[in-house]
Each structure stands twice: as C-alpha cells, then as structure tokens.
mmCIF file with all atom_site columns, C-alpha atoms in Angstrom:
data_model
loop_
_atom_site.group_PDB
_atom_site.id
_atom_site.type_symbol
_atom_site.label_atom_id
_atom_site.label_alt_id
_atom_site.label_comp_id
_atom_site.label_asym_id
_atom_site.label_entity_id
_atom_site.label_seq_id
_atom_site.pdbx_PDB_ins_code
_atom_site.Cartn_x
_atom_site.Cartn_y
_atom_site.Cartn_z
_atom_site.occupancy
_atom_site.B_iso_or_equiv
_atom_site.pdbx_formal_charge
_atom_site.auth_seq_id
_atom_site.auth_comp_id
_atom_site.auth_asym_id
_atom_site.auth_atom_id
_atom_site.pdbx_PDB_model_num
ATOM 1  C CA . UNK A 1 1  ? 31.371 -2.713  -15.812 1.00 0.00 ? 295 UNK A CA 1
ATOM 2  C CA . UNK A 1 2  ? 33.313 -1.600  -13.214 1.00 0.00 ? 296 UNK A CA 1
ATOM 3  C CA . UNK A 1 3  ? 30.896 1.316   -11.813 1.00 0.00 ? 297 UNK A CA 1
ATOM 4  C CA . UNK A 1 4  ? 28.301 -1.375  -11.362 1.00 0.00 ? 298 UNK A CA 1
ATOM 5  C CA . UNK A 1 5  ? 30.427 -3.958  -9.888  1.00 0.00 ? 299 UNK A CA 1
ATOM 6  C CA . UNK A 1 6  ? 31.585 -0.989  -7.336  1.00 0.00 ? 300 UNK A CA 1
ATOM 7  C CA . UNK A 1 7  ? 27.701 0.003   -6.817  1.00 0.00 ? 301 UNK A CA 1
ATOM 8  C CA . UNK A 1 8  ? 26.816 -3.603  -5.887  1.00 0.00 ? 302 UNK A CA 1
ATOM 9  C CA . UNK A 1 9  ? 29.635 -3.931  -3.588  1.00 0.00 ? 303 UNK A CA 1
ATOM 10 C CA . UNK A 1 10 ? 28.550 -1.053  -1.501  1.00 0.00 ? 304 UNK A CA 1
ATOM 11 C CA . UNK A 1 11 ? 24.622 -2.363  -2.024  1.00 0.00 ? 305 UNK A CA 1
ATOM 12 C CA . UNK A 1 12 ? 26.287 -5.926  -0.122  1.00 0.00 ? 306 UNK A CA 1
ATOM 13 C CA . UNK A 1 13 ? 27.881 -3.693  2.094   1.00 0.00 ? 307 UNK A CA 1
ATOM 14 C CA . UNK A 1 14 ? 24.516 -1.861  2.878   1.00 0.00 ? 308 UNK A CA 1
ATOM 15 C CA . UNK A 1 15 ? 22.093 -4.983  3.176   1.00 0.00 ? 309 UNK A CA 1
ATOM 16 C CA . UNK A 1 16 ? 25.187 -6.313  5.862   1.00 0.00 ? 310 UNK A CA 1
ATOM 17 C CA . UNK A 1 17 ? 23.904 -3.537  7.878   1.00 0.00 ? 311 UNK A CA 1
ATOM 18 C CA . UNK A 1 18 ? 20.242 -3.295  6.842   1.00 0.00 ? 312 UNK A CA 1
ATOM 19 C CA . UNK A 1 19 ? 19.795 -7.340  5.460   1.00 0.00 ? 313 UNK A CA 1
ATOM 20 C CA . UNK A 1 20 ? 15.550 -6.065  5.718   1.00 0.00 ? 314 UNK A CA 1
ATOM 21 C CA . UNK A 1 21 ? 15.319 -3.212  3.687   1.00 0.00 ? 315 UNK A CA 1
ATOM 22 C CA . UNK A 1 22 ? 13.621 -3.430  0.714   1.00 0.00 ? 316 UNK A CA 1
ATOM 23 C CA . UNK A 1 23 ? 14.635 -0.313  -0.907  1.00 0.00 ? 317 UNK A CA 1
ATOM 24 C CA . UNK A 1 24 ? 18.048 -2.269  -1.022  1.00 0.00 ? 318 UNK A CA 1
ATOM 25 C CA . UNK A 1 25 ? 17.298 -5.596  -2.378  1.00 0.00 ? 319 UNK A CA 1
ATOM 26 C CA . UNK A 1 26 ? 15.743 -3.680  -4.977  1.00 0.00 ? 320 UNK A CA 1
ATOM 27 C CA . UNK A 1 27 ? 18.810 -2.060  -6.132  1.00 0.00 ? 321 UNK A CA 1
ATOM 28 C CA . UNK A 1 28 ? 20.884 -5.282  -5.556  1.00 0.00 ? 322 UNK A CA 1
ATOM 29 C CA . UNK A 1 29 ? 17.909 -6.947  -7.678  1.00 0.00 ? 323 UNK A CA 1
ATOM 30 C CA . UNK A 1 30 ? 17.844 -4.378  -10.355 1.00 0.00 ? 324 UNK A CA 1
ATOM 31 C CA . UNK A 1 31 ? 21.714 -4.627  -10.858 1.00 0.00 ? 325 UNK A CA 1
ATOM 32 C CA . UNK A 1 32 ? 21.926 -8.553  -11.140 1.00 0.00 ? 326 UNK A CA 1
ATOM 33 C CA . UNK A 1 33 ? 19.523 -8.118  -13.874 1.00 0.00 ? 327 UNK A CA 1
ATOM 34 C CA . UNK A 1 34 ? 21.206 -5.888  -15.526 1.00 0.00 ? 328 UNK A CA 1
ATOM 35 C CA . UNK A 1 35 ? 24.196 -8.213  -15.477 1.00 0.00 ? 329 UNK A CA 1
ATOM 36 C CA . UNK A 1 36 ? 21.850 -10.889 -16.978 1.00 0.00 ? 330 UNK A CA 1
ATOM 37 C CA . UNK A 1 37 ? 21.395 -12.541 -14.006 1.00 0.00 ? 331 UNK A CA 1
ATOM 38 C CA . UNK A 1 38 ? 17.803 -12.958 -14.331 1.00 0.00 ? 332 UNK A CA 1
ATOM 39 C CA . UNK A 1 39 ? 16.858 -16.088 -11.362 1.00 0.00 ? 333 UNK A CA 1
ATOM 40 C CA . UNK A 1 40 ? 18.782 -14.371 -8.958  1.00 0.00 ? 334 UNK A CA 1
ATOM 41 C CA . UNK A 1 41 ? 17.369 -10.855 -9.681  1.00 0.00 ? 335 UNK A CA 1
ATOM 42 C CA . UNK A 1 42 ? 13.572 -12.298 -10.135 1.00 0.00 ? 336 UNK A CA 1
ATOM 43 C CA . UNK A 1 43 ? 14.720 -14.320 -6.401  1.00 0.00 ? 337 UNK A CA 1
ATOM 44 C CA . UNK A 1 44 ? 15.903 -10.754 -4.493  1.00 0.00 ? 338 UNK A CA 1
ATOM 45 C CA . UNK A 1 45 ? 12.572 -9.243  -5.724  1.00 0.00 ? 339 UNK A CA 1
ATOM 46 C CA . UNK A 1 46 ? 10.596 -11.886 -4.315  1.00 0.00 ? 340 UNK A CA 1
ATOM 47 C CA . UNK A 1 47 ? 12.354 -11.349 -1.000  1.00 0.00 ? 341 UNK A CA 1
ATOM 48 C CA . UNK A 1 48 ? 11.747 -7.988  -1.626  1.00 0.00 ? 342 UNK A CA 1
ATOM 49 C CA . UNK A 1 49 ? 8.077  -7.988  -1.982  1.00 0.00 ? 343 UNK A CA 1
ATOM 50 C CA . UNK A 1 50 ? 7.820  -10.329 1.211   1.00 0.00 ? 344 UNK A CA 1
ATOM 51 C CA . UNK A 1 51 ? 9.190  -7.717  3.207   1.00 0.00 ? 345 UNK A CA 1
ATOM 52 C CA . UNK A 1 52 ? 7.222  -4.814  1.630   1.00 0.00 ? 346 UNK A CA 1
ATOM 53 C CA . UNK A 1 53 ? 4.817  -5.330  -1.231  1.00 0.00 ? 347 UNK A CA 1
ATOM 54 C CA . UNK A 1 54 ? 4.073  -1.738  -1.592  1.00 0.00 ? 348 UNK A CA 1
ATOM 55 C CA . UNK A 1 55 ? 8.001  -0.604  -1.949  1.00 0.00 ? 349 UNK A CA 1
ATOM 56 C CA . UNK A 1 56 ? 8.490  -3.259  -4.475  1.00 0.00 ? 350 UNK A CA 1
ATOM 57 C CA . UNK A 1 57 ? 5.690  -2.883  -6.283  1.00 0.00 ? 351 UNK A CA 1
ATOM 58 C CA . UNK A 1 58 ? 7.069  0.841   -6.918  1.00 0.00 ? 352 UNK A CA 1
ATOM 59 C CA . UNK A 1 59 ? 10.158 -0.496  -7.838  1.00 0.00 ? 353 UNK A CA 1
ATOM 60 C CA . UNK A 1 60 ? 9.225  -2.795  -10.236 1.00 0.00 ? 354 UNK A CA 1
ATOM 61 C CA . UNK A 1 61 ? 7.209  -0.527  -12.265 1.00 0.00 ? 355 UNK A CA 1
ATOM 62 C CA . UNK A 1 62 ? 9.787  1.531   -12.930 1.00 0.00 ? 356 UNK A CA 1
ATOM 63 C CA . UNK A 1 63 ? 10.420 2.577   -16.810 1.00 0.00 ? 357 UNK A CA 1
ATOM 64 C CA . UNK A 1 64 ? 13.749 1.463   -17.083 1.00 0.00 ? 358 UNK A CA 1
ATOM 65 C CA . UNK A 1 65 ? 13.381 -1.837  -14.393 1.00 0.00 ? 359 UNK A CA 1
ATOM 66 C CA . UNK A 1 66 ? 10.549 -2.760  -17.094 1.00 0.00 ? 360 UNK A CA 1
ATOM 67 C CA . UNK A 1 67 ? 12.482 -2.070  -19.964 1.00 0.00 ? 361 UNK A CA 1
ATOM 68 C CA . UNK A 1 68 ? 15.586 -4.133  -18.257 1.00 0.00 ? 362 UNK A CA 1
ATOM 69 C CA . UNK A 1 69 ? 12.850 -7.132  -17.698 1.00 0.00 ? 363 UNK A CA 1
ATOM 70 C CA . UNK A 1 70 ? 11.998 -6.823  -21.490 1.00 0.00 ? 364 UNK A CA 1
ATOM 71 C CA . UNK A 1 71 ? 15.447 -7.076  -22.698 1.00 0.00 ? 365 UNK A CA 1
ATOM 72 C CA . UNK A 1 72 ? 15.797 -10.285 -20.552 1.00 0.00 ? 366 UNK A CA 1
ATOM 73 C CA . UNK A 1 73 ? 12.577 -11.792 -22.215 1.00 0.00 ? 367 UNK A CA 1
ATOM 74 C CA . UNK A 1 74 ? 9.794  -10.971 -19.710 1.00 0.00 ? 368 UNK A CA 1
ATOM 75 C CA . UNK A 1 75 ? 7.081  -8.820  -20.734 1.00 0.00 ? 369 UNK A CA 1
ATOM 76 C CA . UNK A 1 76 ? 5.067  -8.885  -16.856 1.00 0.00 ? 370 UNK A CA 1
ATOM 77 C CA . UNK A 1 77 ? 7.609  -8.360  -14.314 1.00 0.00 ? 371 UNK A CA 1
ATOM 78 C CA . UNK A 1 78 ? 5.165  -8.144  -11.340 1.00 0.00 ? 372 UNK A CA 1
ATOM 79 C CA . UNK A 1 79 ? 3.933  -11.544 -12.077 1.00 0.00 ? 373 UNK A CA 1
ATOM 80 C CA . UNK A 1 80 ? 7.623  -13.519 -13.003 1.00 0.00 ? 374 UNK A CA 1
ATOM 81 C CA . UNK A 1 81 ? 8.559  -11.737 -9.791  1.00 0.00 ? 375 UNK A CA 1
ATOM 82 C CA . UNK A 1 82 ? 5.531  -13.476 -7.764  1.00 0.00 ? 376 UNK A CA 1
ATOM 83 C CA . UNK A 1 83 ? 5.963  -17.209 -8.915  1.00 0.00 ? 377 UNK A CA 1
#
C-alpha cells in the first residue's frame, strides 16, 4: 500500500540519521513483515535485539507483531527472531 511504502521511506530516512536505534529497526522490521518479507524482517529484529534486547523484546510481544508472525507461519517470534 502506498501509506506503508511512505511510512518505510521516512523509517530509511530515520535509521540514515539514527542507523542504532532500536525503536526504529523495529518499525522498519515490523513493516517488511507485513509486506511478507519474512527473512529480512526476522534479520532487522535480530539487529535489533543486538543493540537492545530489552526494547525488542517489548516489541516483539506486541499483539498485533505476534499476530503478523502467525499469519507468516511462526507461532514463537522471540525464538525465529534469535536463530
């Protein structure tokens, strides 16, 4: 959709100027999944969770990220995002 394309333009735009912040990768990680893009989105939370376990961790265990994850096939996000 166009609205998501748009919000993961300015996420790019955002981890140009921030390229550490997990909060961020997050987002961008959350949005590739919900384009179906599963290995990169499972990739970005990995490099999310090396920066801060704790943020991602939140993140992850959010209703609707789980939900997304479920569509896509994986039941435990927390451990597809740690192998």
């Amino acid at each position: 959709s166009l609205r998501l394309a748009l919000a993961e333009n300015y996420f790019r735009k955002a981890l140009a100027i921030l390229p550490r912040e997990p909060d961020i990768l997050c987002s961008v990680a959350v949005m590739q999944l919900m384009r179906g893009e599963t290995a990169s989105s499972l990739a970005t939370w990995r490099e999310a969770f090396k920066l801060d376990a704790e943020t991602a961790r939140r993140r992850i265990g959010n209703l609707h990220v789980r939900q997304l994850f479920e569509r896509h096939g994986i039941h435990d996000a927390m451990a597809a995002s740690s192998r």
